Structures are given as C-alpha cells and as structure tokens.
Amino acid sequence: MRDPGPAFRRIPSIDELLKTPLAIEATDRFGRPALLEALRHCVEEVRGAAASGRMAVPNADAIVASAIASLQRASQPKVRPVFNLTGTVLHTNLGRAQIAEAAIEAATAAMREALALEFDLATGKRGERDNLVRDLLCELTGAEDATVVNNNAGAVLLALNTLGRGKEAVISRGELIEIGGAFRMPDIMARAGTKLVEVGTTNRTHEKDYTAALGPKTGLVLKVHTSNYRVEGFTKSVSGKALADITRAQNVPLLNDLGSGTLVDLARYGLSHEQTVREAVAEGADLVTFSGDKLLGGPQAGFIIGRRELIARLNKNPMKRALRVDKVRLAAIEATLQLYRDPDRLAERLPTIRLLARKRDDIAAQAARLLPALSAAVGLGYVATVVDCASQIGSGALPQETLPSAGIAIRAAGPRASGRALITLAAAFRGLDKPVIGRIEEQALVLDLRCLEDEAGFVRNLAGLQLRERA
Ligand SMILES: *Cc1c(COP(=O)(O)O)cnc(C)c1O
C-alpha cells in the first residue's frame, strides 16, 4: 500500500516504536526506562503538534531518532574537559591546576582498591590519614608538623577557629582581602568566631600598630598574602620576620596565609621570586596556610604547616573532621609532593610549572603551525592572525606579572565586522566537542596558546566548528 503521506499518518504507539530496530539498539545503550520516558515525551509532543495542525506526523523511525537525540544530550557529561586558551594558567573557573600524570595514576589506584588510609601497616593499629603526607610536607617546607584539609579557605577557617574562637584576631587593614567567590577575610573571621581587630590603615601599617593591639584577649595575629592586588605608592607593611619577632615576644601565635604558596623558587623558571613556603616558615610564622591547586599544581587542598603543638590543637578541633580530604585526593597530593623532591625534573613532570615555564618563541612557533588550520576552520567571514599575548599565572599568584606568550587572534572580516559576529564566533568555539575557551579583546577572539599541549587533538576538534555566519 502506498504511504498516504505524513499529514494523514497515524501516530505510532509506544509498543510499535519500541519494536523498531533503532529502539532495540537504544534500549541497550540507555536502558528501557530512560528510552520509554523519552519516547513518551516525543509522542506527547507529536500529538500536540498534530492536533494543532502545526506539524505533520513523522514516521516511527523519526520519532525514535528524536528520542535518542534527547537521550544523547542528557547523557553528555556536565563535567567536561575544555581547551583553556584564556592565557590564565591557573584559571579558577576552569579548574585551576592540571594534575601531574603521577598523581592521576596514584588517584586512580586509590579509587580502585582498598588502601591503608587510616591504618598503620607497621603496627596493624588505627592510623591517621594525614600521616600519609605529613613527612613529605615537613621535608619540603622545613616545618615541624603539617595537616591537610579540603582547601585553603578551610585551612584558614580551621586555624582561626582553633586559635581565635572567643578571642581577638589582629590583622592589618591592608590585608582585609576578598579573594572572590565570597571569601572575604572579615566574614571568615566572623564565622570562625573570632573578633576582628584591624590595625594600621589601608596603605600603611607599622610595627607599633601591632604592638598596641596585642593584649590578653588576643588569640592570634594573622598575616595575609594580598594575592590578587597590590597597593602602590605611599605604602608600608610589616615584614613577616618583624611580625614574628613581635608575636613571639608576646607569646601570641602568628598565622601567615600565603594563599597560592609555592614550594620552589619560581625565579628558576624565569618568573619573579615569590616567597616560598619554606621561607615563610623560616622567618618565624607559627602556622602557614596555602592551597593545593594553585602554584603547587596539585588537587584542591588546603595545607596547614607549622608548630607541632598548634597542629595538634587543629587536629583535635571537631571542625577538622568536617574539612578532611578523601583518599583519592590524598593519593594525588602525595604523588604531587613527591615530584618536588626532584626539582630538576619538576618542569617536565608538573603541568603547572611546565606551562608557566613555556617560552614565548616555542608558543609563537606553535601559533604559526596552527594558523592555516584555524583560518580554514573559521572560513572567509573571519581573519586569523598570529599575535603576541601576555599570559597570567592566575589564582592570585603574582597578580601583576605577565608572561610573554603568543596566540591567534580572530576578527570578523569586512561588512560582518560587528560585535555580534565576534559573539557568534566565541560561542561556536565553546560549542565544539571539546569546548575552546579564549578571551575577547579589542574586537577579536584571542586564543593564547600557552596552555595548549594536545595540538593534534585541537586540530581534529576544529572540524566540528559550526559558524552560521560563514561567508
Ligand atoms: C586563594 C586564596 C585563599 C583560598 O584558597 P582556596 O584553596 O581557593 O580555598 C585564601 N587566602 C588567600 C590569600 C588566597 O590567595
């Protein structure tokens, strides 16, 4: 019998749809309940559209295909890798540090099998999970003792709460920072149950300001790395060393929140020197806190290192239990820290250092290699050129330091040179299988290539670029 045409076709039943070869295959892939749900939804839509005369009734295969398409969309992971071509190496919104292979392997093994997490293999008795990384942290920083929590915000909260609850925490007005994402020092202090005592002024704080503020109610003095900004001009702050002398004389603990914190001298890699964690310990801070996924290049974590009796007090705080890290991250942390025992090969093995150390000429050569593929992918509506870039470290480390880099700038060409065309372009790159994230700058989409290591994968991925405005 001849098909009477789509307009007169009856809507297939769910049972009929389920019997099509396409649906049988999809049952295997997505499971029957999900497929049923998607088919019901599609049939519902077809029924509504047909009743209103808006649409002809599609055949069974077309209905099943649209159900499969919706299942595919829904099963795409939301946690997706992207190409970070923003030029910011430690981009908080793009997951900060990329983890070293050694750490990935350690984390994978930790996920797959049982492990001696809180179990002392020597005695067969219960152990402490922090013991797994304590010795390494002490070796690499010169501290007496160390503990690990979920992130550095948690580290600061735990230290403030342990040492300063019901007491005063003294801090310079120049260090009452906001880090972003609702981490504001005054708010954290309030939540930790400490009373904030500000000393000095925004631009100038002197030793005598601290001395005058210290008294019987003081729980601790806090020094905070002003990670993401610099006050310039008529400024004065008290060095960590001078502050340690003051606090020691008064028998008050000094907590130095380094923020990013680095375990190596970054000058080795052509960057400015940033105080290392070891230096902060050596100048006399009683506790030092820093992040795992900033310059250190590991997974998200917060490290607290310093004097043994203070670390013991932190570990007894019930809040510690609420902030502890899991076995997967501990495994990755241990493997990451191990890499620091061989500083000569660090740049090779630790992605964060490797990416920060990349030379401009190497990146420019890569840009020249990629230019033809990019030009072809964007088509005649756009013009791609190799440009100089200035990468940033990100996550508040050396905020004013830029790293000479190179990349590709793509501009809309001719009569299409509108802001709209640029937005379309950026969206098309974000819409790729592996989204490409650049930044819009001076009427161009700029792709800073500093963090591009998988060049072949990048080119393959470009094949999916869909630019409706292509000329
Ligand atoms: C980044 C930062 C924090 C917060 O660290 P997270 O690991 O992101 O929780 C705290 N203090 C300073 C100074 C920082 O730069």
Short mmCIF file of C-alpha atoms and ligand atoms in Angstrom, two decimals:
data_model
loop_
_atom_site.label_atom_id
_atom_site.label_comp_id
_atom_site.label_asym_id
_atom_site.label_seq_id
_atom_site.Cartn_x
_atom_site.Cartn_y
_atom_site.Cartn_z
CA MET A 1 0.00 0.00 0.00
CA ARG A 2 1.21 3.44 -0.80
CA ASP A 3 2.07 5.75 2.09
CA PRO A 4 -0.83 8.23 2.23
CA GLY A 5 1.65 10.95 3.22
CA PRO A 6 2.81 12.31 6.54
CA ALA A 7 -0.19 14.50 7.17
CA PHE A 8 -2.55 11.52 7.36
CA ARG A 9 -0.22 9.14 9.11
CA ARG A 10 -1.44 7.86 12.43
CA ILE A 11 0.80 8.38 15.46
CA PRO A 12 2.63 5.11 16.22
CA SER A 13 2.03 3.53 19.63
CA ILE A 14 4.84 3.28 22.17
CA ASP A 15 4.84 -0.51 21.66
CA GLU A 16 5.34 -0.12 17.93
CA LEU A 17 8.13 2.37 18.49
CA LEU A 18 9.90 0.05 20.94
CA LYS A 19 9.95 -2.70 18.30
CA THR A 20 11.86 -0.70 15.70
CA PRO A 21 15.50 -1.81 15.23
CA LEU A 22 16.64 1.69 16.20
CA ALA A 23 14.77 1.47 19.51
CA ILE A 24 16.06 -2.05 20.24
CA GLU A 25 19.61 -0.79 19.87
CA ALA A 26 18.84 2.27 22.02
CA THR A 27 17.41 0.05 24.79
CA ASP A 28 20.83 -1.50 25.11
CA ARG A 29 22.54 1.84 25.23
CA PHE A 30 20.33 3.89 27.52
CA GLY A 31 18.20 1.29 29.35
CA ARG A 32 14.49 0.68 28.89
CA PRO A 33 13.09 3.13 31.49
CA ALA A 34 15.00 6.10 30.07
CA LEU A 35 14.08 5.22 26.50
CA LEU A 36 10.42 4.76 27.43
CA GLU A 37 10.37 8.13 29.13
CA ALA A 38 12.00 9.85 26.15
CA LEU A 39 9.62 8.13 23.66
CA ARG A 40 6.57 9.12 25.71
CA HIS A 41 7.80 12.69 25.76
CA CYS A 42 8.34 12.71 21.97
CA VAL A 43 4.94 11.13 21.25
CA GLU A 44 3.34 13.70 23.53
CA GLU A 45 4.94 16.49 21.52
CA VAL A 46 3.96 14.95 18.18
CA ARG A 47 0.39 14.57 19.41
CA GLY A 48 0.21 18.19 20.50
CA ALA A 49 1.70 19.46 17.26
CA ALA A 50 -0.51 17.23 15.10
CA ALA A 51 -3.68 18.26 16.96
CA SER A 52 -2.97 21.92 16.40
CA GLY A 53 -2.13 21.21 12.76
CA ARG A 54 1.30 22.76 13.23
CA MET A 55 3.16 19.70 12.08
CA ALA A 56 2.68 16.58 10.02
CA VAL A 57 3.05 13.27 11.87
CA PRO A 58 6.58 11.91 11.46
CA ASN A 59 7.17 8.20 10.88
CA ALA A 60 8.22 5.79 13.65
CA ASP A 61 11.95 5.97 12.89
CA ALA A 62 11.92 9.75 13.04
CA ILE A 63 10.20 9.74 16.43
CA VAL A 64 12.67 7.18 17.83
CA ALA A 65 15.59 9.19 16.39
CA SER A 66 14.44 12.33 18.13
CA ALA A 67 14.08 10.43 21.43
CA ILE A 68 17.62 9.09 21.02
CA ALA A 69 18.94 12.57 20.30
CA SER A 70 17.40 13.88 23.53
CA LEU A 71 18.87 10.93 25.47
CA GLN A 72 22.28 11.65 23.99
CA ARG A 73 22.08 15.28 25.00
CA ALA A 74 21.05 14.31 28.53
CA SER A 75 23.84 11.76 28.92
CA GLN A 76 26.64 14.13 27.91
CA PRO A 77 28.81 14.69 30.96
CA LYS A 78 28.45 18.10 32.56
CA VAL A 79 31.97 17.85 33.95
CA ARG A 80 33.72 18.32 30.61
CA PRO A 81 37.32 18.94 29.66
CA VAL A 82 37.94 22.15 27.71
CA PHE A 83 40.88 23.79 25.98
CA ASN A 84 41.93 26.62 28.29
CA LEU A 85 43.21 29.22 25.85
CA THR A 86 42.37 32.17 28.08
CA GLY A 87 46.02 32.81 28.82
CA THR A 88 45.40 32.35 32.54
CA VAL A 89 47.23 29.20 33.57
CA LEU A 90 45.55 28.68 36.96
CA HIS A 91 42.02 29.65 35.97
CA THR A 92 39.69 29.15 38.92
CA ASN A 93 36.62 28.84 36.69
CA LEU A 94 38.39 26.25 34.54
CA GLY A 95 39.51 24.03 37.39
CA ARG A 96 42.89 25.59 38.31
CA ALA A 97 45.90 23.25 38.20
CA GLN A 98 46.07 20.34 35.78
CA ILE A 99 47.20 17.30 37.71
CA ALA A 100 50.51 15.54 37.02
CA GLU A 101 50.38 12.08 35.42
CA ALA A 102 51.97 10.52 38.50
CA ALA A 103 49.20 11.99 40.65
CA ILE A 104 46.49 10.82 38.25
CA GLU A 105 47.84 7.28 38.43
CA ALA A 106 48.01 7.37 42.21
CA ALA A 107 44.46 8.73 42.45
CA THR A 108 43.13 6.12 40.04
CA ALA A 109 44.71 3.29 42.03
CA ALA A 110 43.30 4.76 45.24
CA MET A 111 39.80 4.76 43.75
CA ARG A 112 40.01 1.22 42.52
CA GLU A 113 41.25 -0.63 45.58
CA ALA A 114 41.21 -0.71 49.36
CA LEU A 115 44.13 1.16 50.88
CA ALA A 116 45.83 1.83 54.18
CA LEU A 117 44.19 5.21 54.70
CA GLU A 118 43.84 5.28 58.46
CA PHE A 119 45.68 2.09 59.15
CA ASP A 120 49.25 1.77 60.38
CA LEU A 121 50.79 -1.07 58.41
CA ALA A 122 53.71 -1.37 60.85
CA THR A 123 51.60 -1.96 63.96
CA GLY A 124 48.30 -3.10 62.47
CA LYS A 125 46.56 -0.43 64.53
CA ARG A 126 44.42 2.52 63.57
CA GLY A 127 46.41 5.32 61.93
CA GLU A 128 45.94 8.94 60.91
CA ARG A 129 45.23 9.81 57.29
CA ASP A 130 47.36 12.96 57.49
CA ASN A 131 50.37 10.79 58.37
CA LEU A 132 50.47 9.76 54.72
CA VAL A 133 51.70 13.19 53.64
CA ARG A 134 52.98 14.75 56.87
CA ASP A 135 56.64 13.76 56.45
CA LEU A 136 56.76 14.96 52.87
CA LEU A 137 55.22 18.32 53.76
CA CYS A 138 57.69 18.78 56.61
CA GLU A 139 60.63 17.79 54.44
CA LEU A 140 59.65 20.20 51.67
CA THR A 141 58.89 23.17 53.92
CA GLY A 142 61.09 22.79 56.99
CA ALA A 143 58.02 22.82 59.26
CA GLU A 144 57.70 20.68 62.39
CA ASP A 145 54.29 19.34 61.58
CA ALA A 146 51.53 19.51 58.98
CA THR A 147 47.86 18.82 58.42
CA VAL A 148 45.64 18.82 55.33
CA VAL A 149 42.07 19.98 54.77
CA ASN A 150 39.64 20.46 51.90
CA ASN A 151 41.01 23.78 50.60
CA ASN A 152 42.89 26.83 51.79
CA ALA A 153 39.69 28.63 52.75
CA GLY A 154 39.02 25.67 55.06
CA ALA A 155 42.60 25.81 56.34
CA VAL A 156 42.23 29.49 57.32
CA LEU A 157 38.81 28.84 58.88
CA LEU A 158 40.13 25.92 60.94
CA ALA A 159 43.20 27.82 62.13
CA LEU A 160 41.17 30.92 63.05
CA ASN A 161 38.55 28.89 64.86
CA THR A 162 41.11 26.83 66.78
CA LEU A 163 43.33 29.69 67.87
CA GLY A 164 40.95 32.61 67.93
CA ARG A 165 37.45 31.50 68.91
CA GLY A 166 36.10 33.91 71.52
CA LYS A 167 39.29 35.93 71.22
CA GLU A 168 40.68 38.64 69.01
CA ALA A 169 42.40 38.15 65.68
CA VAL A 170 44.68 41.04 64.79
CA ILE A 171 45.14 41.90 61.11
CA SER A 172 46.37 44.87 59.09
CA ARG A 173 43.69 46.92 57.28
CA GLY A 174 45.79 46.49 54.16
CA GLU A 175 45.23 42.72 54.27
CA LEU A 176 41.46 42.50 54.76
CA ILE A 177 41.10 40.97 51.35
CA GLU A 178 38.33 39.48 49.28
CA ILE A 179 39.52 36.58 47.17
CA GLY A 180 36.36 36.22 45.15
CA GLY A 181 33.69 33.56 45.37
CA ALA A 182 32.55 35.05 48.70
CA PHE A 183 35.83 34.52 50.53
CA ARG A 184 36.23 37.74 52.47
CA MET A 185 38.59 37.80 55.38
CA PRO A 186 36.23 39.68 57.74
CA ASP A 187 33.39 37.23 57.00
CA ILE A 188 35.59 34.17 57.52
CA MET A 189 36.79 35.63 60.81
CA ALA A 190 33.23 36.20 61.98
CA ARG A 191 32.26 32.62 61.06
CA ALA A 192 35.31 31.33 62.86
CA GLY A 193 34.05 33.03 66.00
CA THR A 194 36.92 35.48 66.26
CA LYS A 195 36.67 39.18 66.86
CA LEU A 196 38.38 41.13 64.12
CA VAL A 197 40.82 43.77 65.31
CA GLU A 198 42.04 45.92 62.42
CA VAL A 199 45.30 47.74 62.74
CA GLY A 200 47.02 50.38 60.60
CA THR A 201 45.45 51.90 57.51
CA THR A 202 44.74 50.65 54.02
CA ASN A 203 48.16 51.71 52.71
CA ARG A 204 50.36 51.82 55.81
CA THR A 205 50.73 49.55 58.82
CA HIS A 206 53.62 49.89 61.28
CA GLU A 207 55.12 47.61 63.92
CA LYS A 208 53.76 49.87 66.65
CA ASP A 209 50.21 49.36 65.31
CA TYR A 210 50.51 45.65 66.02
CA THR A 211 52.23 46.14 69.37
CA ALA A 212 49.46 48.46 70.55
CA ALA A 213 46.75 45.99 69.57
CA LEU A 214 48.20 42.93 71.31
CA GLY A 215 46.85 42.13 74.74
CA PRO A 216 45.33 39.43 76.94
CA LYS A 217 42.36 38.98 74.59
CA THR A 218 44.50 38.36 71.51
CA GLY A 219 44.10 34.83 70.12
CA LEU A 220 46.38 35.22 67.12
CA VAL A 221 47.89 37.63 64.64
CA LEU A 222 47.05 36.99 61.02
CA LYS A 223 49.18 37.92 58.06
CA VAL A 224 47.53 37.51 54.68
CA HIS A 225 49.18 37.45 51.29
CA THR A 226 47.38 40.16 49.30
CA SER A 227 47.11 37.68 46.48
CA ASN A 228 45.07 39.47 43.91
CA TYR A 229 46.06 43.11 44.22
CA ARG A 230 48.89 45.47 45.05
CA VAL A 231 48.75 48.77 46.88
CA GLU A 232 51.32 51.07 45.34
CA GLY A 233 52.76 54.44 46.21
CA PHE A 234 52.98 55.61 49.84
CA THR A 235 52.84 52.21 51.47
CA LYS A 236 54.29 50.38 54.43
CA SER A 237 53.73 46.93 55.77
CA VAL A 238 55.45 44.92 58.46
CA SER A 239 57.63 42.08 57.22
CA GLY A 240 56.86 38.54 58.28
CA LYS A 241 60.16 38.44 60.15
CA ALA A 242 59.47 41.64 62.13
CA LEU A 243 55.94 40.48 62.86
CA ALA A 244 57.21 37.12 64.10
CA ASP A 245 59.58 38.93 66.48
CA ILE A 246 56.66 40.94 67.87
CA THR A 247 54.30 37.99 68.29
CA ARG A 248 56.96 35.74 69.80
CA ALA A 249 57.81 38.36 72.40
CA GLN A 250 54.13 38.47 73.39
CA ASN A 251 53.65 34.71 73.14
CA VAL A 252 50.86 35.08 70.57
CA PRO A 253 50.69 32.72 67.57
CA LEU A 254 51.29 34.18 64.10
CA LEU A 255 49.37 32.68 61.19
CA ASN A 256 50.62 33.50 57.71
CA ASP A 257 48.07 32.78 54.96
CA LEU A 258 50.20 32.56 51.84
CA GLY A 259 47.28 31.84 49.51
CA SER A 260 48.91 30.29 46.50
CA GLY A 261 52.10 29.21 48.19
CA THR A 262 54.96 27.76 46.22
CA LEU A 263 57.43 25.06 47.16
CA VAL A 264 60.09 26.15 44.65
CA ASP A 265 61.76 29.40 43.77
CA LEU A 266 59.84 30.49 40.68
CA ALA A 267 62.86 32.52 39.54
CA ARG A 268 64.25 29.17 38.33
CA TYR A 269 61.61 29.27 35.62
CA GLY A 270 62.03 32.89 34.61
CA LEU A 271 59.27 34.24 36.86
CA SER A 272 59.65 36.74 39.68
CA HIS A 273 60.63 35.37 43.03
CA GLU A 274 57.59 34.67 45.19
CA GLN A 275 58.17 33.91 48.85
CA THR A 276 58.29 30.13 49.19
CA VAL A 277 56.51 28.24 51.92
CA ARG A 278 59.91 27.28 53.37
CA GLU A 279 60.88 30.95 53.59
CA ALA A 280 57.63 31.80 55.34
CA VAL A 281 58.30 29.07 57.90
CA ALA A 282 61.92 30.18 58.34
CA GLU A 283 61.02 33.81 59.04
CA GLY A 284 59.10 32.65 62.06
CA ALA A 285 55.39 32.18 61.34
CA ASP A 286 53.89 29.67 63.78
CA LEU A 287 51.44 28.42 61.18
CA VAL A 288 51.44 28.81 57.40
CA THR A 289 48.46 28.00 55.16
CA PHE A 290 48.42 27.52 51.37
CA SER A 291 46.43 25.94 48.54
CA GLY A 292 46.95 22.61 46.82
CA ASP A 293 45.65 23.58 43.38
CA LYS A 294 47.29 26.93 42.80
CA LEU A 295 51.05 27.23 42.18
CA LEU A 296 51.68 23.91 43.89
CA GLY A 297 49.98 22.24 40.93
CA GLY A 298 48.08 19.50 42.74
CA PRO A 299 44.45 18.74 43.52
CA GLN A 300 42.25 21.05 45.56
CA ALA A 301 43.51 21.04 49.15
CA GLY A 302 44.48 23.33 51.99
CA PHE A 303 47.74 22.77 53.83
CA ILE A 304 48.46 23.98 57.34
CA ILE A 305 52.03 23.57 58.49
CA GLY A 306 53.97 24.81 61.48
CA ARG A 307 54.50 24.26 65.17
CA ARG A 308 53.70 20.82 66.49
CA GLU A 309 51.56 21.82 69.46
CA LEU A 310 49.44 24.14 67.31
CA ILE A 311 48.90 21.49 64.62
CA ALA A 312 47.89 19.07 67.38
CA ARG A 313 45.27 21.57 68.55
CA LEU A 314 43.94 21.97 64.99
CA ASN A 315 43.66 18.21 64.62
CA LYS A 316 41.58 17.99 67.81
CA ASN A 317 39.07 20.59 66.59
CA PRO A 318 35.84 18.80 65.52
CA MET A 319 35.80 21.12 62.52
CA LYS A 320 38.83 19.25 61.18
CA ARG A 321 36.65 16.19 60.65
CA ALA A 322 34.24 18.24 58.57
CA LEU A 323 37.05 19.57 56.41
CA ARG A 324 39.11 16.43 55.85
CA VAL A 325 40.23 15.27 52.41
CA ASP A 326 39.31 11.94 50.87
CA LYS A 327 41.61 9.09 49.88
CA VAL A 328 41.60 9.98 46.20
CA ARG A 329 42.96 13.42 46.79
CA LEU A 330 45.41 12.27 49.43
CA ALA A 331 46.87 9.87 46.91
CA ALA A 332 47.18 12.66 44.34
CA ILE A 333 48.66 15.05 46.92
CA GLU A 334 51.30 12.54 47.97
CA ALA A 335 52.33 11.85 44.36
CA THR A 336 52.42 15.58 43.55
CA LEU A 337 54.58 16.37 46.57
CA GLN A 338 56.94 13.52 45.67
CA LEU A 339 57.70 15.32 42.40
CA TYR A 340 59.12 18.25 44.37
CA ARG A 341 61.87 16.03 45.76
CA ASP A 342 63.47 16.19 42.30
CA PRO A 343 63.33 19.90 41.40
CA ASP A 344 65.45 19.41 38.27
CA ARG A 345 62.72 17.40 36.61
CA LEU A 346 59.78 19.29 38.06
CA ALA A 347 59.11 21.37 34.95
CA GLU A 348 58.94 18.19 32.91
CA ARG A 349 56.53 16.40 35.21
CA LEU A 350 54.30 19.02 36.78
CA PRO A 351 51.91 20.62 34.26
CA THR A 352 51.54 23.89 36.17
CA ILE A 353 55.28 24.57 36.19
CA ARG A 354 55.65 23.22 32.66
CA LEU A 355 53.00 25.60 31.33
CA LEU A 356 54.30 28.59 33.28
CA ALA A 357 57.84 27.91 32.05
CA ARG A 358 56.93 27.66 28.36
CA LYS A 359 58.94 30.12 26.27
CA ARG A 360 57.32 32.69 24.03
CA ASP A 361 59.21 31.51 20.93
CA ASP A 362 58.02 27.95 21.39
CA ILE A 363 54.42 29.17 21.70
CA ALA A 364 54.80 31.51 18.70
CA ALA A 365 56.06 28.61 16.58
CA GLN A 366 53.02 26.61 17.61
CA ALA A 367 50.76 29.53 16.66
CA ALA A 368 52.35 29.68 13.20
CA ARG A 369 51.81 25.92 12.77
CA LEU A 370 48.15 26.18 13.76
CA LEU A 371 47.28 29.30 11.76
CA PRO A 372 46.37 27.52 8.49
CA ALA A 373 44.04 25.06 10.24
CA LEU A 374 42.34 27.83 12.20
CA SER A 375 41.97 30.08 9.14
CA ALA A 376 40.36 27.22 7.23
CA ALA A 377 38.04 26.37 10.13
CA VAL A 378 36.67 29.90 10.59
CA GLY A 379 36.21 30.44 6.86
CA LEU A 380 36.07 33.61 4.81
CA GLY A 381 33.97 35.59 7.26
CA TYR A 382 36.85 35.89 9.67
CA VAL A 383 40.56 36.67 9.60
CA ALA A 384 43.02 34.86 11.86
CA THR A 385 46.49 36.22 12.64
CA VAL A 386 49.34 35.30 14.95
CA VAL A 387 49.63 37.80 17.80
CA ASP A 388 51.71 38.43 20.91
CA CYS A 389 49.93 37.66 24.16
CA ALA A 390 50.59 38.28 27.84
CA SER A 391 49.60 35.23 29.88
CA GLN A 392 48.79 35.42 33.55
CA ILE A 393 49.52 32.96 36.31
CA GLY A 394 46.06 33.26 37.82
CA SER A 395 44.54 32.35 41.19
CA GLY A 396 46.09 35.43 42.75
CA ALA A 397 49.72 34.41 42.33
CA LEU A 398 52.00 37.29 41.27
CA PRO A 399 48.98 39.27 40.05
CA GLN A 400 50.94 41.90 38.21
CA GLU A 401 53.27 39.54 36.49
CA THR A 402 52.54 38.65 32.89
CA LEU A 403 54.34 36.02 30.86
CA PRO A 404 55.23 36.80 27.25
CA SER A 405 53.21 34.42 25.11
CA ALA A 406 51.70 34.06 21.66
CA GLY A 407 48.40 33.10 20.19
CA ILE A 408 45.93 33.55 17.39
CA ALA A 409 43.52 36.48 17.16
CA ILE A 410 40.39 36.00 15.09
CA ARG A 411 38.47 39.03 13.85
CA ALA A 412 35.28 39.28 11.85
CA ALA A 413 36.11 40.37 8.31
CA GLY A 414 34.60 43.06 6.09
CA PRO A 415 30.96 44.06 6.45
CA ARG A 416 30.45 41.39 9.11
CA ALA A 417 32.92 43.08 11.44
CA SER A 418 30.34 43.52 14.17
CA GLY A 419 30.28 42.68 17.85
CA ARG A 420 27.60 40.13 17.01
CA ALA A 421 29.93 38.22 14.68
CA LEU A 422 32.51 38.02 17.46
CA ILE A 423 29.95 36.70 19.94
CA THR A 424 28.85 34.09 17.38
CA LEU A 425 32.48 33.12 16.90
CA ALA A 426 33.22 32.72 20.62
CA ALA A 427 30.01 30.69 21.03
CA ALA A 428 30.96 28.41 18.14
CA PHE A 429 34.31 27.66 19.76
CA ARG A 430 32.56 26.97 23.07
CA GLY A 431 30.16 24.69 21.20
CA LEU A 432 32.88 22.33 19.99
CA ASP A 433 33.02 18.71 21.24
CA LYS A 434 35.84 19.83 23.46
CA PRO A 435 34.96 23.48 24.07
CA VAL A 436 37.67 26.02 23.27
CA ILE A 437 37.70 28.94 25.71
CA GLY A 438 39.55 32.08 24.63
CA ARG A 439 39.07 35.68 25.59
CA ILE A 440 37.56 38.62 23.77
CA GLU A 441 39.93 41.52 23.48
CA GLU A 442 39.94 44.57 21.22
CA GLN A 443 37.32 43.26 18.80
CA ALA A 444 38.99 39.88 18.46
CA LEU A 445 38.68 36.41 19.92
CA VAL A 446 42.18 35.75 21.21
CA LEU A 447 43.38 32.18 21.74
CA ASP A 448 46.53 32.31 23.90
CA LEU A 449 48.29 29.02 23.15
CA ARG A 450 50.40 28.81 26.33
CA CYS A 451 48.24 26.00 27.76
CA LEU A 452 47.77 24.08 24.52
CA GLU A 453 49.67 20.81 24.70
CA ASP A 454 47.46 18.47 22.66
CA GLU A 455 47.96 20.15 19.29
CA ALA A 456 46.71 17.24 17.17
CA GLY A 457 43.58 16.91 19.29
CA PHE A 458 42.97 20.63 18.95
CA VAL A 459 43.10 20.44 15.14
CA ARG A 460 40.84 17.36 15.00
CA ASN A 461 38.35 19.09 17.28
CA LEU A 462 38.21 22.11 14.94
CA ALA A 463 36.46 20.00 12.29
CA GLY A 464 33.26 20.38 14.31
CA LEU A 465 33.27 24.18 14.21
CA GLN A 466 29.88 25.45 13.10
CA LEU A 467 29.74 29.07 12.07
CA ARG A 468 26.40 30.04 10.70
CA GLU A 469 27.74 33.43 9.67
CA ARG A 470 30.36 31.90 7.45
CA ALA A 471 30.64 33.89 4.23
C1 LIG B 1 43.22 31.57 47.11
C2 LIG B 1 43.40 32.06 48.49
C3 LIG B 1 42.65 31.52 49.55
C4 LIG B 1 41.63 30.44 49.33
O1 LIG B 1 42.24 29.27 48.92
P1 LIG B 1 41.35 28.08 48.27
O2 LIG B 1 42.32 26.97 48.12
O3 LIG B 1 40.83 28.61 46.99
O4 LIG B 1 40.27 27.78 49.23
C5 LIG B 1 42.86 32.02 50.82
N1 LIG B 1 43.75 33.01 51.05
C6 LIG B 1 44.49 33.56 50.04
C7 LIG B 1 45.45 34.66 50.37
C8 LIG B 1 44.34 33.10 48.73
O5 LIG B 1 45.04 33.66 47.73
#
